[in-house]
Short mmCIF file of C-alpha atoms in Angstrom, two decimals:
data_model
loop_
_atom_site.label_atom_id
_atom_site.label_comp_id
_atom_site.label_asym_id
_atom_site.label_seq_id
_atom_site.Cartn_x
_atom_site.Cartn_y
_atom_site.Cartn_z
CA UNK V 385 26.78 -35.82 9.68
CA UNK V 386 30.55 -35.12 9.36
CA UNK V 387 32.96 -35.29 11.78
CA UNK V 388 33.92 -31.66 11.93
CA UNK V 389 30.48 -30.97 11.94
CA UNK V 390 30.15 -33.04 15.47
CA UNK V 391 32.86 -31.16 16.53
CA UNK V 392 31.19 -27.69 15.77
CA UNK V 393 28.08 -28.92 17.66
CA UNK V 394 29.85 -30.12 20.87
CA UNK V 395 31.45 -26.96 20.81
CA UNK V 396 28.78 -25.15 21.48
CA UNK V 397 28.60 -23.89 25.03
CA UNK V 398 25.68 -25.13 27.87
CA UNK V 399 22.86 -22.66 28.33
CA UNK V 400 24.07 -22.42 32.26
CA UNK V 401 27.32 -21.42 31.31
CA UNK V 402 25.81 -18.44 28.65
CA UNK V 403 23.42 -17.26 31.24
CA UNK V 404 26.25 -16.26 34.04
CA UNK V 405 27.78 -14.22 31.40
CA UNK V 406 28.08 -10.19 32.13
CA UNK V 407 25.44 -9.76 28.59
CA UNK V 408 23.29 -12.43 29.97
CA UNK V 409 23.34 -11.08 33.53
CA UNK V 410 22.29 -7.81 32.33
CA UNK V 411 19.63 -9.32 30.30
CA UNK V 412 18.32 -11.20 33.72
CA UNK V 413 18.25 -7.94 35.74
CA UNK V 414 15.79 -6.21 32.72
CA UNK V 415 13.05 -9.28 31.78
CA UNK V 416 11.89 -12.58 33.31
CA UNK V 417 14.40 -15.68 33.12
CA UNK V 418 12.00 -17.46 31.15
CA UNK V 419 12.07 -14.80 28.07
CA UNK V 420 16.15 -14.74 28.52
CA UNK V 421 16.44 -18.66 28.27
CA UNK V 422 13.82 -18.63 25.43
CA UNK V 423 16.08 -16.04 23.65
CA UNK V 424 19.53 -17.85 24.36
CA UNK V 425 17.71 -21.34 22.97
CA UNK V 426 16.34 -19.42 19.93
CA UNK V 427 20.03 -18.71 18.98
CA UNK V 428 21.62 -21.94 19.86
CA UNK V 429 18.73 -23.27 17.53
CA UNK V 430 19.71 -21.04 14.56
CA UNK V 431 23.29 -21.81 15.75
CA UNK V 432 22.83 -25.81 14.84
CA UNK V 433 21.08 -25.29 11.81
CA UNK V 434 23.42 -23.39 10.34
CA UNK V 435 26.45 -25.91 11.41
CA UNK V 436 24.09 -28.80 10.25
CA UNK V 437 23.40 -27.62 6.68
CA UNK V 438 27.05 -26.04 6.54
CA UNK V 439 28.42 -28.04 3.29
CA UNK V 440 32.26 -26.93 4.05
CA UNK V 441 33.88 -26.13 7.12
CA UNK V 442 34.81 -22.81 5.89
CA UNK V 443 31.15 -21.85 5.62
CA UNK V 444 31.86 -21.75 10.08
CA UNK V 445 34.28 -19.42 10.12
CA UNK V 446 32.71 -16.36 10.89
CA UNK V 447 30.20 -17.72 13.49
CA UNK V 448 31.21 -16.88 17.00
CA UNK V 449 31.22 -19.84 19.76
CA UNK V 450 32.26 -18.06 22.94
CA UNK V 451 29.39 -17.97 25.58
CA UNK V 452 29.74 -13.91 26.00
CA UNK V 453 29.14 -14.24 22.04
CA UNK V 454 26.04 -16.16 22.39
CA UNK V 455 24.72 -14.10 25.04
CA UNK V 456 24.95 -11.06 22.73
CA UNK V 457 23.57 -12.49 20.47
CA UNK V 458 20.24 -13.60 22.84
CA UNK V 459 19.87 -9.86 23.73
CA UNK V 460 19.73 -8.50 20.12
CA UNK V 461 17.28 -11.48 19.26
CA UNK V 462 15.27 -10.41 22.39
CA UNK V 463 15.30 -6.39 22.09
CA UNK V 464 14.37 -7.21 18.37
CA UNK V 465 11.52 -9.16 19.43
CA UNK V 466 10.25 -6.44 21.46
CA UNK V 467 10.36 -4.01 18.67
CA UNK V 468 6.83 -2.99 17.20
CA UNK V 469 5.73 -5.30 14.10
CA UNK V 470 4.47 -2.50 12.54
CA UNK V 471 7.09 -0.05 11.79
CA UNK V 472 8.63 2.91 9.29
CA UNK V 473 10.43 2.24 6.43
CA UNK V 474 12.49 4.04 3.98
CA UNK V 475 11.15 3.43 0.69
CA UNK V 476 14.05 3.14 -1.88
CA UNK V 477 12.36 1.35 -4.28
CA UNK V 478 11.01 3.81 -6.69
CA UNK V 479 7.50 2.25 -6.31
CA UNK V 480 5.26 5.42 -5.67
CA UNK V 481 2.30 3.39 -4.52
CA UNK V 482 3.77 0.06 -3.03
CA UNK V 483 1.05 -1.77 -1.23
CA UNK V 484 3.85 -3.82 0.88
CA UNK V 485 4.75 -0.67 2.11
CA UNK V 486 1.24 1.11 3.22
CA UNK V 487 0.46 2.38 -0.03
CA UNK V 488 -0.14 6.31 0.18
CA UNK V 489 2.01 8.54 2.69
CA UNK V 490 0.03 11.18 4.07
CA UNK V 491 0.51 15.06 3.56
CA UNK V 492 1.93 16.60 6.99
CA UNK V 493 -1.25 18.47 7.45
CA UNK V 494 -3.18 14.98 7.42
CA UNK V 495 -0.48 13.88 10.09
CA UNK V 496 -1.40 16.95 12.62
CA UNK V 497 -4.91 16.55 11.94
CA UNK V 498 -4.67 12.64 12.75
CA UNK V 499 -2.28 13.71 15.91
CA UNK V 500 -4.94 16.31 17.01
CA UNK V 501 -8.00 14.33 17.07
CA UNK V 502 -6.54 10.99 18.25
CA UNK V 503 -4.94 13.36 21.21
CA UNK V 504 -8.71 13.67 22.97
CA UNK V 505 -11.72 14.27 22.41
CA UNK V 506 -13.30 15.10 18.97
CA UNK V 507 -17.05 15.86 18.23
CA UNK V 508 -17.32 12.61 16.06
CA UNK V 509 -21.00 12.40 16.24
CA UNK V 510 -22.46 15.53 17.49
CA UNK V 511 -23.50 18.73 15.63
CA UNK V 512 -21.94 21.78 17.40
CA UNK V 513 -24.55 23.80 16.05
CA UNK V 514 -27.57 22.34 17.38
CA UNK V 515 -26.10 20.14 20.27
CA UNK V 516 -27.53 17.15 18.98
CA UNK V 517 -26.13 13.94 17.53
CA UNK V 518 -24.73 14.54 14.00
CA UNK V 519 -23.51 11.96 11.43
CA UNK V 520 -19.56 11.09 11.71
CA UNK V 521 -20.09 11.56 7.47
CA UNK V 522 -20.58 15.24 7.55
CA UNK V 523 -16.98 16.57 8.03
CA UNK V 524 -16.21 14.96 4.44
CA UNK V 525 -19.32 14.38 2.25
CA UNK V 526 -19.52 18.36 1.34
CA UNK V 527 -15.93 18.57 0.39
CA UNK V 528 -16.37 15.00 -1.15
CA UNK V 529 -19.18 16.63 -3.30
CA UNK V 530 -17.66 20.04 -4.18
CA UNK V 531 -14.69 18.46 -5.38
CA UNK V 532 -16.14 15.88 -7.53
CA UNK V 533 -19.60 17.47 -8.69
CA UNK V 534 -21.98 15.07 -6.69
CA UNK V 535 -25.19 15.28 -5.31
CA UNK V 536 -24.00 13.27 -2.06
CA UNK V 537 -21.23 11.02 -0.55
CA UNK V 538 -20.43 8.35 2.01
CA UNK V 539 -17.11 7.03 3.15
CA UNK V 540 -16.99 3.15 4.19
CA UNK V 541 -13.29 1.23 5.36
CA UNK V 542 -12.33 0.13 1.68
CA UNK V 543 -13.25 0.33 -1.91
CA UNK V 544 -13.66 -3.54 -1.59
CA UNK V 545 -16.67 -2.44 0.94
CA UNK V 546 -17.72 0.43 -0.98
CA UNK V 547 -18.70 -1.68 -3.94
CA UNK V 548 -20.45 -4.94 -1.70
CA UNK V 549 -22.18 -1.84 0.21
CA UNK V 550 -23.46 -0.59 -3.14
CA UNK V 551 -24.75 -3.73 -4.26
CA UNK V 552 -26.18 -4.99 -1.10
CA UNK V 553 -28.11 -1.43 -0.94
CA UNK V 554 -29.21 -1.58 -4.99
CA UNK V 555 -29.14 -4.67 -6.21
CA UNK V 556 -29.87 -7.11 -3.77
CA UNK V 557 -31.79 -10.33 -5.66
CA UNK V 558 -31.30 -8.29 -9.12
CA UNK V 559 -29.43 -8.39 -11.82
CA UNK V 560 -26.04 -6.52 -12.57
CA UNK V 561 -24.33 -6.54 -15.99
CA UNK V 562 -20.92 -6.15 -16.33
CA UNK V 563 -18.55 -6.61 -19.19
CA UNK V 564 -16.46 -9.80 -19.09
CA UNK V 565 -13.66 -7.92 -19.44
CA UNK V 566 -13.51 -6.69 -16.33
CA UNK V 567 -14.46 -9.51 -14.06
CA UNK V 568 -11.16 -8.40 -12.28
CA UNK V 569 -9.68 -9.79 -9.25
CA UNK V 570 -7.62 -7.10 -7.31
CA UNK V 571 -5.08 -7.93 -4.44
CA UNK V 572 -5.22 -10.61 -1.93
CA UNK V 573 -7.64 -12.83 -4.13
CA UNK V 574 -10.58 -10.88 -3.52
CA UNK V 575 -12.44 -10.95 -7.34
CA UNK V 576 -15.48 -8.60 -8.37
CA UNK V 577 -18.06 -11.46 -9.34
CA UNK V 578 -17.48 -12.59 -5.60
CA UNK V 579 -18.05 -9.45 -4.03
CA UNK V 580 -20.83 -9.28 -6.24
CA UNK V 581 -22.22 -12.31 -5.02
CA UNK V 582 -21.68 -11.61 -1.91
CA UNK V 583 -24.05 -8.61 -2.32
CA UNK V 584 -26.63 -10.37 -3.20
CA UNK V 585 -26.28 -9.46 -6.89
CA UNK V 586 -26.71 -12.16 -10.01
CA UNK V 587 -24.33 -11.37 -12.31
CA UNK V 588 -24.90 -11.19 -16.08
CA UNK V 589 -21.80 -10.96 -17.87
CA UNK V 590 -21.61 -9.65 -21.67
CA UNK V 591 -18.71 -9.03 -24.31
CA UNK V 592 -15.82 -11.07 -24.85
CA UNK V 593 -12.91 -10.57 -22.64
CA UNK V 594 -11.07 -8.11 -25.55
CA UNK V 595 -14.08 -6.30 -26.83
CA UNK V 596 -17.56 -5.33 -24.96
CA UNK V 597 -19.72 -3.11 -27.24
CA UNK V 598 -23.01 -1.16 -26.53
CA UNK V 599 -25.65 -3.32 -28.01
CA UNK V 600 -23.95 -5.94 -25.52
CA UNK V 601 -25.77 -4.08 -22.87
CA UNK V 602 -28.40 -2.89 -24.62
CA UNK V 603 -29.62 -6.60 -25.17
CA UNK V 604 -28.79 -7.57 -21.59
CA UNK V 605 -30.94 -4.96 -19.92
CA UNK V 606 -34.39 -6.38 -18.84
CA UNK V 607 -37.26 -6.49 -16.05
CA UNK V 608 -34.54 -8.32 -13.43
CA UNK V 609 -31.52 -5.51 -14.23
CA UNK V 610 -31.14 -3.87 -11.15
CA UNK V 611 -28.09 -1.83 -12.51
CA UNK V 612 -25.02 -1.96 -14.90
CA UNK V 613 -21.88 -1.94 -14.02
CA UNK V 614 -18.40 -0.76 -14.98
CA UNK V 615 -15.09 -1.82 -13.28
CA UNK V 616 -11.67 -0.08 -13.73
CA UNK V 617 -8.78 -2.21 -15.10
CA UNK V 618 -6.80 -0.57 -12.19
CA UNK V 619 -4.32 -3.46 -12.28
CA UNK V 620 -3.65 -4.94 -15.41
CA UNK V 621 -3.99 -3.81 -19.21
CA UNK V 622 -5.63 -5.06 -22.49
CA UNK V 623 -3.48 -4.56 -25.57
CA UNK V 624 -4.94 -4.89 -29.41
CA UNK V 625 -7.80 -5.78 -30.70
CA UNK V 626 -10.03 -4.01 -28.32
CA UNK V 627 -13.06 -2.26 -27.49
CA UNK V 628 -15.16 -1.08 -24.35
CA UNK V 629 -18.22 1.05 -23.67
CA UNK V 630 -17.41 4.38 -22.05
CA UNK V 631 -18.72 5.84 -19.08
CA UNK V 632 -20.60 8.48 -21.03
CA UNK V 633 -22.00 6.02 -23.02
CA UNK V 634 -23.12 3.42 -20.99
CA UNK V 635 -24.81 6.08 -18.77
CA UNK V 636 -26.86 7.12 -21.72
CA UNK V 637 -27.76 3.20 -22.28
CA UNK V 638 -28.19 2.90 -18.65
CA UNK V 639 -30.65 6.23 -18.37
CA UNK V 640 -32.58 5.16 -21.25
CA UNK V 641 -33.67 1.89 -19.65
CA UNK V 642 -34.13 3.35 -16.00
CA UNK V 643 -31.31 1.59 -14.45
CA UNK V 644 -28.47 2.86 -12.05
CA UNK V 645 -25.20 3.15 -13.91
CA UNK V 646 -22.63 2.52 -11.16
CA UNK V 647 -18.87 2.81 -11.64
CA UNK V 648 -16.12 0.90 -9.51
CA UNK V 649 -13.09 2.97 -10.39
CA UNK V 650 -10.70 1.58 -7.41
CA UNK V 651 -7.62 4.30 -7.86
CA UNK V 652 -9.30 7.61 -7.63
CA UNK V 653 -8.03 10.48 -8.93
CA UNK V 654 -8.60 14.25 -8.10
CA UNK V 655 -5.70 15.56 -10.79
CA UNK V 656 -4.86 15.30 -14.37
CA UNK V 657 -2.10 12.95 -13.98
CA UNK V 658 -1.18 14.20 -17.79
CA UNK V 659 0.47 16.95 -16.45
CA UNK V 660 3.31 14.78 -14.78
CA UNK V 661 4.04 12.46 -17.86
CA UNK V 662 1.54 10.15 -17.28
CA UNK V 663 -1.78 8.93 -19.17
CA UNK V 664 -4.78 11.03 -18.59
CA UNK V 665 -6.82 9.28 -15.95
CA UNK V 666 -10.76 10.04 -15.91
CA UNK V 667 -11.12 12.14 -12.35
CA UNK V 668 -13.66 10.94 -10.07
CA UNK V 669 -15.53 15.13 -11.30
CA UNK V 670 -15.38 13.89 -15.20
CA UNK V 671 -16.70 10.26 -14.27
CA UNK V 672 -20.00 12.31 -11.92
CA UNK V 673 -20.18 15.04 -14.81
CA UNK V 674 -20.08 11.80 -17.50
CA UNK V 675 -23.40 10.44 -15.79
CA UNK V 676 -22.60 7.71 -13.59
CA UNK V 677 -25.05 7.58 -11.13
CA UNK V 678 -22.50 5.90 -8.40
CA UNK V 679 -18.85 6.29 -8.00
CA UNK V 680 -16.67 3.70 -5.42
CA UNK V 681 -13.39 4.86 -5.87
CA UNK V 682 -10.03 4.02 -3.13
CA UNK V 683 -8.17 6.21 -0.72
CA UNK V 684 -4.87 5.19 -0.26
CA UNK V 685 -3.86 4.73 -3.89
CA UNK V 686 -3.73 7.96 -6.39
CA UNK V 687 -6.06 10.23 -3.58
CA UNK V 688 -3.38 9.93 -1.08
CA UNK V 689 -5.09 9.81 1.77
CA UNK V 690 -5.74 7.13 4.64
CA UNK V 691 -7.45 3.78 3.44
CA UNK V 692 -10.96 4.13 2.68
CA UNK V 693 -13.76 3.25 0.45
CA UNK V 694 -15.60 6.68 -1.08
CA UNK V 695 -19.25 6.66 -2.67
CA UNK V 696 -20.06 9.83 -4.60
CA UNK V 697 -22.95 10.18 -6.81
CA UNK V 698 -27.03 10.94 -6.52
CA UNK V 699 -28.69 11.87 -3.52
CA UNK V 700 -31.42 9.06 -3.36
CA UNK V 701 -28.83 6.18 -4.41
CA UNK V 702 -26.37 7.10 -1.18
CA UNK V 703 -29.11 7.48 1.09
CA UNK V 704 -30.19 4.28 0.74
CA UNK V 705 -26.78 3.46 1.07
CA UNK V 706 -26.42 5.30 4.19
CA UNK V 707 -29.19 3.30 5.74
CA UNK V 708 -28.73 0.01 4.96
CA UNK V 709 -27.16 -2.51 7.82
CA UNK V 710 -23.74 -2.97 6.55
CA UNK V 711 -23.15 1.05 6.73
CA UNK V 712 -22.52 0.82 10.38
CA UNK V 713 -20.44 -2.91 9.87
CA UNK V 714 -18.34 -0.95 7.43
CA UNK V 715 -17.83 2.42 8.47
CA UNK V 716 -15.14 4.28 9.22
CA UNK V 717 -12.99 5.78 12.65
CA UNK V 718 -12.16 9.28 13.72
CA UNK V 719 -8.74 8.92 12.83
CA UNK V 720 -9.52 7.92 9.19
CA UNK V 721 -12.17 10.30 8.88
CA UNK V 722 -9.26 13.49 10.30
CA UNK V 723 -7.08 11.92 7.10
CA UNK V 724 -9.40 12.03 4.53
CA UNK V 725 -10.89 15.55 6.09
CA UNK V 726 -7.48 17.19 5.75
CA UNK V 727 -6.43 15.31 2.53
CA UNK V 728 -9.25 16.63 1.20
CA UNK V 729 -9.25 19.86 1.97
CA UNK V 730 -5.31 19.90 -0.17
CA UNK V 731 -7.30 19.32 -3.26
CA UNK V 732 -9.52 22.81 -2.76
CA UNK V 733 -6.01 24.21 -4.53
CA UNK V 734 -4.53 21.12 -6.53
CA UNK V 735 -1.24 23.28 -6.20
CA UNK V 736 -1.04 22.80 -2.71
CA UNK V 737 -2.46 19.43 -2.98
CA UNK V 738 0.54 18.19 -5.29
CA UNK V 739 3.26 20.06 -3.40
CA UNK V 740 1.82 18.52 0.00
CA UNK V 741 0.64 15.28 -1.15
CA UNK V 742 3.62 13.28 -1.18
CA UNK V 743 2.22 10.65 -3.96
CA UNK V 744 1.54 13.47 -6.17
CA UNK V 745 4.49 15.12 -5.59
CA UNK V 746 6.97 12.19 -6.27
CA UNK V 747 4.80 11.77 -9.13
CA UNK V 748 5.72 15.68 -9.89
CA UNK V 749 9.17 15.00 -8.95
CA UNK V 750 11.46 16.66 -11.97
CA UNK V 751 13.80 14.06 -13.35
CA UNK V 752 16.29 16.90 -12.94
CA UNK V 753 16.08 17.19 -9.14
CA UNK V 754 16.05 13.29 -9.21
CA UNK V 755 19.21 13.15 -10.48
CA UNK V 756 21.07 15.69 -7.96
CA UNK V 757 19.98 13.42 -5.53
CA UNK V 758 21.37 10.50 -6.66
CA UNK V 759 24.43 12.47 -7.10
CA UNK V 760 24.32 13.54 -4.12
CA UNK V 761 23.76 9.67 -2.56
CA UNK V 762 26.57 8.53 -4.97
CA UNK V 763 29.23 11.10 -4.12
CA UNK V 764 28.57 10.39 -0.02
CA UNK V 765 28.54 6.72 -0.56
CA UNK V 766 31.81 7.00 -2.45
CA UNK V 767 33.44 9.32 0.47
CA UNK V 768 32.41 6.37 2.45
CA UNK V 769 34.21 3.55 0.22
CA UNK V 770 31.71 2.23 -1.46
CA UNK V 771 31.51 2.04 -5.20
CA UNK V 772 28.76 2.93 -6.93
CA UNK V 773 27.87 5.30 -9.95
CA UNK V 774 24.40 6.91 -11.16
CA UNK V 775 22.30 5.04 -14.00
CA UNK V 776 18.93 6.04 -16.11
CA UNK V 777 15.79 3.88 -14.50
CA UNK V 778 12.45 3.49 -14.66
CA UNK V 779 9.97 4.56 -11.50
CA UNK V 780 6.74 2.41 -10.90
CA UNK V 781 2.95 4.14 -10.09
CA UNK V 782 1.82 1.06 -8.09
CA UNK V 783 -0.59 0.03 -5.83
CA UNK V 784 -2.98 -0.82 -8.28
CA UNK V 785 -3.34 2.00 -10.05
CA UNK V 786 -2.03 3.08 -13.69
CA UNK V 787 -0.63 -0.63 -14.64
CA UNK V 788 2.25 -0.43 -16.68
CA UNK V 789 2.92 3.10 -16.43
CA UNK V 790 6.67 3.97 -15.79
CA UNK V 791 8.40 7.45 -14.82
CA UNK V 792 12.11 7.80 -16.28
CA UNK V 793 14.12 8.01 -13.25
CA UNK V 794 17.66 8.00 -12.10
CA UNK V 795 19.39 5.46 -9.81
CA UNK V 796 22.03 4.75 -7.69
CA UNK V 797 23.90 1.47 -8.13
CA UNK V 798 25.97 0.13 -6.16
CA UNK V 799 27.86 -2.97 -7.07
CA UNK V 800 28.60 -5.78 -5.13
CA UNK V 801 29.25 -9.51 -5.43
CA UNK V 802 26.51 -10.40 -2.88
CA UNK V 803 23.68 -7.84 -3.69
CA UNK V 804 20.82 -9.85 -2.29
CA UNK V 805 22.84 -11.06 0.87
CA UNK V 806 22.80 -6.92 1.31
CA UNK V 807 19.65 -6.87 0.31
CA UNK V 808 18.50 -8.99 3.27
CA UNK V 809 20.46 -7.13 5.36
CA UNK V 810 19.04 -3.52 4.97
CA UNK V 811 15.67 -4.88 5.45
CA UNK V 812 16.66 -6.30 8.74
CA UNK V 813 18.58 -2.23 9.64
CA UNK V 814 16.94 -0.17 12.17
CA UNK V 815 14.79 1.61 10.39
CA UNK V 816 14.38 -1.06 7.68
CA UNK V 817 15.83 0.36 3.70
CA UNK V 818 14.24 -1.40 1.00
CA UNK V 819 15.74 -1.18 -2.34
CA UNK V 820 16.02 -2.86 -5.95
CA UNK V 821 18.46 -5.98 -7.05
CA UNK V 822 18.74 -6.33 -10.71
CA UNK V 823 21.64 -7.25 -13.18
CA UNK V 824 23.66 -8.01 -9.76
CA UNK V 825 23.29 -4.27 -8.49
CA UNK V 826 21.64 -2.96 -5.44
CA UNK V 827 19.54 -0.43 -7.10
CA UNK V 828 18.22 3.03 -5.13
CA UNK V 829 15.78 4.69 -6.31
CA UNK V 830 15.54 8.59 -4.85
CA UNK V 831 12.26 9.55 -5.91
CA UNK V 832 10.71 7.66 -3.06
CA UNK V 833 12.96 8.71 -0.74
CA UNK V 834 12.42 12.34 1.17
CA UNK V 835 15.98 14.65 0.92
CA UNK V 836 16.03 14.55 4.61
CA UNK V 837 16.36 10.55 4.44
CA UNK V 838 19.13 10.43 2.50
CA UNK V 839 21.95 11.14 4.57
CA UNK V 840 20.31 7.99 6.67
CA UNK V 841 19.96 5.75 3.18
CA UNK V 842 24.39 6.67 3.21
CA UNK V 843 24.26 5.30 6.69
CA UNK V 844 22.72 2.42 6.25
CA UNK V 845 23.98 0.99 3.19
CA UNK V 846 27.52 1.95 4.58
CA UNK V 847 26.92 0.02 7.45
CA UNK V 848 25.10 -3.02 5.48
CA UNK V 849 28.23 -3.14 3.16
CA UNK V 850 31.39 -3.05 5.81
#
């Protein structure tokens, strides 16, 4: 260690002498003395890293060694600690679907409806009609089926469970078939042949990884098949020489032979994304009205709704669903259920649904109303002193759903010599901004962003920058 760092380090004041100043005082009269000490020896800790790793003395000279300074410093470390871990963000990334982030907003009538039923008491489980006990699956599995065309529908807590419930309920000891290329593995590590596996299910894969054709299942399908399978590439794309089996198609195979065609489409969709720029995406109506016998589709990704798992398909095939063990392991609360209820009930006029629906409406967003925001970002932020100027950009679906797909966008950059050190520091703002860094900009993306968030995006970054 170097001298002047010695120096630095003997510098630093005792914890008695920090804890009779006025900050720390205050700090004593509001918690316990044991949380106060814990706080100031948190900061003296942070304190004598930084000195120790310092590699000049100048890197010191803007840390503050007074005991009232120290103090202060305890009593933002401890009223930070005492802040909820889970907490809102603004969302300045341009990532519609950002599963860091919570994935899908919901729609303010979702919000009231949440707000309403978690408020008291809700009749969950009883029939108002009759008096007796009901099913908690009634107030969604009619609107489930009129807006997708199926016979019946369940909701479990994630697609994840959706598709082990599925194959725990139908193919338990059997075989499944699935094409090899899409044996996918979706976020967190969790992969499809484990699930499978998990459900009981002996997988039979067929294909190669680029190209799966009919006969492929044709010649897979035997005595032992308890169903085929199809999985969505929801998060990743195969370019080139390629080939898969359509739904449509591989119903007809699986009909022919008497087996269950069931369909793991993770994003699901209730709109023709087409109309916003965007690759048509089969909607969970087209994938029912192509033959699949199951559907497990998501409800926090393209749906944007609370997180969920959704079955839709043939009576007979969710019913035994519905009564097999794991339903109750895996089913959902009243608070979910008021989300998907009121999201739901948006998408009885997908007009209302994509002006409410704030996935579908950032997806909607016109690149023209994108752009007088970030004007009117940039022209504030300028007011303020801070340069920046308004660049064409690229938005990002997310949330594994539509991989690859890009909106045109516009941004606001703001240049800096430092971007990431601001960076850091507008995640660590109350409420928390999270943004873009590339080609040494600090990149804002409005299209995730709300207009009545912006004049707090100014604030922040203003204050993050001076």
């Amino acid at each position: 260690m170097k001298p002047w760092q010695q120096a630095y380090l003997r510098a630093i004041p005792p914890v008695n002498d920090i804890l009779a100043t006025a900050s720390a005082l205050d700090l004593l009269g509001r918690f316990a003395r044991e949380r106060v000490v814990a706080a100031v020896s948190a900061v003296l800790t942070d304190l004598r890293i930084q000195v120790r790793e310092a590699e000049t003395e100048s890197e010191l000279a803007g840390l503050e060694w007074s005991a009232e300074a120290i103090a202060e410093a305890a009593a933002f470390h401890l009223e930070r600690s005492l802040r909820p871990r889970l907490r809102p963000v603004l969302n300045g990334t341009g990532v519609i679907l950002h599963t860091n982030l919570g994935r899908a907003p919901l729609a303010p009538a979702a919000v009231d409806h949440v707000a309403q039923i978690a408020s008291g008491y809700s009749n969950l489980e009883l029939d108002l009609a009759t008096g007796e006990r009901g099913s908690r699956y009634a107030h969604v599995e009619e609107l489930l089926c009129a807006l997708t065309g199926a016979e019946a529908a369940l909701v479990v807590n994630n697609n994840a469970a959706a598709v082990l419930l599925m194959l725990s309920a139908l193919a338990k000891d059997r075989e499944v078939i699935v094409s090899r290329g899409e044996l996918v593995e979706i976020g967190g590590a969790f992969r499809v042949p484990d699930v499978m596996v998990q459900g009981g299910a002996r997988l039979i894969e067929v294909g190669t990884t680029n190209k799966t054709h009919p006969r492929d299942y044709e010649g897979a399908i035997g005595p032992e098949t308890g169903a085929v399978l199809k999985v969505h590439k929801s998060n990743f794309k195969i370019l080139g020489f390629t080939e898969e089996v359509e739904v449509a198609e591989l119903a007809a195979i699986a009909q022919a032979r008497e087996v269950p065609c069931l369909v793991d489409w993770g994003s699901g969709v209730f709109v023709d994304l087409a109309q916003f720029g965007l690759p048509h995406e089969a909607t969970m109506a087209e994938l029912i009205a192509a033959g699949a016998d199951l559907v497990t589709f998501s409800g926090d990704k393209l749906l944007g709704s609370a997180q969920g798992g959704f079955l839709v398909g043939k009576k007979a095939l969710i019913e035994r669903c519905k009564k097999h063990p794991l339903t109750r392991a895996l089913r959902v609360d009243k608070l979910t259920l008021a989300a998907i209820e009121a999201t739901l009930r948006l998408y009885l006029d997908p007009g209302l649904a994509i002006r409410e629906i704030p996935i579908l409406r950032m997806m909607a967003r016109p690149l023209a109303e994108i752009e007088v925001a970030a004007e009117r970002i940039a022209i504030k932020l300028e007011a303020a002193g801070v340069p920046c100027s308004v660049i064409e950009g690229l938005s990002t679906i997310g949330g594994g759903s539509l991989p690859g797909e890009v909106l045109p966008t516009r941004l606001v950059a703001v240049e800096h010599p430092a971007p990431h050190q601001v960076e850091r520091r507008l995640r660590e703002s109350e409420p928390p901004l999270l943004c873009r860094v590339s080609g040494g900009q600090l990149l804002i993306d409005p299209r995730t962003l709300a207009v009545e968030e912006e004049e707090l995006v100014v604030l922040l970054l203003t204050r993050a920058l001076g």
